XYZ file of N, CA and C in Angstrom:
195
model
N -38.509 -7.218 8.339
C -37.255 -6.502 8.360
C -37.364 -5.342 9.356
N -36.273 -5.111 10.045
C -36.241 -4.070 11.062
C -35.272 -2.955 10.680
N -35.508 -1.804 11.255
C -34.629 -0.656 11.032
C -33.180 -1.065 11.317
N -32.293 -0.729 10.386
C -30.883 -1.011 10.550
C -30.418 -2.324 9.945
N -31.373 -3.219 9.593
C -30.984 -4.469 8.937
C -30.320 -4.158 7.601
N -29.298 -4.928 7.268
C -28.657 -4.820 5.958
C -29.312 -5.844 5.048
N -29.655 -5.419 3.834
C -30.330 -6.287 2.883
C -29.610 -6.282 1.535
N -29.833 -7.365 0.802
C -29.320 -7.484 -0.559
C -30.501 -7.697 -1.492
N -30.505 -7.017 -2.607
C -31.543 -7.177 -3.615
C -31.184 -8.374 -4.483
N -32.012 -9.399 -4.446
C -31.757 -10.612 -5.224
C -32.403 -10.552 -6.596
N -33.541 -9.895 -6.699
C -34.238 -9.726 -7.969
C -34.992 -8.414 -7.918
N -35.044 -7.726 -9.030
C -35.693 -6.419 -9.083
C -36.664 -6.360 -10.251
N -37.683 -5.557 -10.090
C -38.639 -5.327 -11.161
C -38.101 -4.243 -12.093
N -38.773 -4.059 -13.219
C -38.392 -2.990 -14.145
C -38.519 -1.627 -13.474
N -39.493 -1.498 -12.556
C -39.662 -0.227 -11.841
C -38.412 0.104 -11.031
N -37.830 -0.902 -10.390
C -36.630 -0.665 -9.592
C -35.435 -0.333 -10.471
N -35.363 -0.950 -11.634
C -34.249 -0.704 -12.548
C -34.206 0.760 -12.969
N -35.354 1.394 -13.075
C -35.347 2.812 -13.471
C -34.763 3.705 -12.374
N -34.684 3.192 -11.154
C -34.036 3.920 -10.065
C -32.557 3.566 -9.955
N -32.074 2.748 -10.888
C -30.673 2.370 -10.890
C -30.350 1.199 -9.992
N -31.357 0.426 -9.610
C -31.136 -0.743 -8.759
C -31.013 -2.001 -9.602
N -30.147 -2.896 -9.162
C -29.952 -4.166 -9.849
C -29.691 -5.249 -8.813
N -29.897 -6.486 -9.215
C -29.610 -7.611 -8.331
C -28.172 -7.499 -7.829
N -28.008 -7.764 -6.529
C -26.692 -7.668 -5.899
C -26.472 -6.376 -5.133
N -27.311 -5.367 -5.374
C -27.195 -4.102 -4.630
C -27.555 -4.338 -3.168
N -26.884 -3.611 -2.284
C -27.122 -3.727 -0.841
C -27.538 -2.377 -0.274
N -28.225 -2.438 0.862
C -28.651 -1.222 1.524
C -29.064 -1.493 2.955
N -29.539 -0.439 3.619
C -29.928 -0.501 5.020
C -31.411 -0.150 5.146
N -32.147 -0.989 5.860
C -33.580 -0.761 6.065
C -33.776 0.472 6.935
N -34.624 1.391 6.463
C -34.997 2.560 7.260
C -36.250 2.264 8.078
N -37.244 1.626 7.453
C -38.455 1.218 8.167
C -39.301 0.343 7.258
N -40.251 -0.351 7.856
C -41.252 -1.122 7.117
C -42.597 -0.507 7.449
N -43.345 -0.127 6.410
C -44.622 0.542 6.667
C -45.744 -0.458 6.913
N -46.935 0.065 7.178
C -48.074 -0.776 7.546
C -48.547 -1.680 6.403
N -48.153 -1.382 5.177
C -48.515 -2.216 4.031
C -47.467 -3.286 3.749
N -46.368 -3.260 4.499
C -45.308 -4.242 4.316
C -44.200 -3.819 3.379
N -44.267 -2.591 2.872
C -43.198 -2.083 2.019
C -41.962 -1.835 2.870
N -40.840 -2.385 2.434
C -39.571 -2.214 3.153
C -38.838 -1.044 2.506
N -38.683 0.035 3.258
C -38.030 1.238 2.749
C -36.539 1.145 3.047
N -35.740 1.217 1.972
C -34.310 0.966 2.068
C -33.527 2.172 1.568
N -32.466 2.498 2.286
C -31.488 3.455 1.778
C -30.379 2.607 1.165
N -30.327 2.590 -0.155
C -29.365 1.775 -0.874
C -27.987 2.417 -0.830
N -26.961 1.589 -0.887
C -25.585 2.086 -0.797
C -25.257 3.078 -1.912
N -25.970 3.002 -3.028
C -25.758 3.937 -4.135
C -26.424 5.286 -3.912
N -27.131 5.455 -2.773
C -27.753 6.735 -2.440
C -29.251 6.795 -2.683
N -29.803 5.831 -3.397
C -31.236 5.836 -3.660
C -32.007 5.455 -2.398
N -33.200 5.968 -2.311
C -34.151 5.556 -1.266
C -35.369 5.021 -1.991
N -35.498 3.696 -1.970
C -36.574 3.038 -2.722
C -37.230 2.005 -1.830
N -38.564 2.026 -1.796
C -39.323 1.037 -1.054
C -39.448 -0.243 -1.862
N -39.280 -1.368 -1.200
C -39.334 -2.669 -1.844
C -40.604 -3.393 -1.403
N -41.386 -3.841 -2.372
C -42.595 -4.610 -2.089
C -42.234 -6.070 -2.332
N -41.663 -6.684 -1.324
C -41.085 -8.019 -1.467
C -42.105 -9.072 -1.894
N -43.292 -9.005 -1.376
C -44.282 -10.051 -1.660
C -44.808 -9.978 -3.092
N -44.698 -8.823 -3.724
C -45.315 -8.666 -5.037
C -44.352 -8.829 -6.199
N -43.172 -8.212 -6.128
C -42.354 -8.196 -7.334
C -40.857 -8.230 -7.094
N -40.404 -7.955 -5.910
C -38.980 -7.866 -5.638
C -38.569 -8.935 -4.630
N -37.318 -9.277 -4.639
C -36.821 -10.269 -3.708
C -35.591 -9.716 -3.016
N -35.681 -9.601 -1.693
C -34.542 -9.152 -0.905
C -34.280 -10.175 0.188
N -33.045 -10.172 0.677
C -32.725 -11.044 1.815
C -31.918 -10.245 2.818
N -32.099 -10.595 4.072
C -31.362 -9.951 5.137
C -29.969 -10.544 5.166
N -28.941 -9.700 5.116
C -27.565 -10.193 5.154
C -26.903 -9.901 6.497
N -27.524 -8.985 7.271
C -27.007 -8.692 8.613
C -28.122 -8.021 9.409
N -28.460 -8.602 10.554
C -29.492 -8.015 11.405
C -28.905 -6.915 12.274
N -29.702 -5.888 12.522
C -29.297 -4.815 13.425
C -29.304 -5.336 14.856
N -28.346 -4.908 15.633
C -28.271 -5.348 17.042
C -28.812 -4.273 17.959
């Protein structure tokens, strides 16, 4: 995932739920760190890193140009 990509959360862990995130939430990728965590600014205002390979499932819905 690249900066500016729009993503949708397809599945979330209990950890994400405590931040108010649920399946279907959308946001914009801020960056992906060296460990592969995708840091997202969610439309609800949260900034939560997603560890897609371990527990969360996101999909790109619009690539940044």
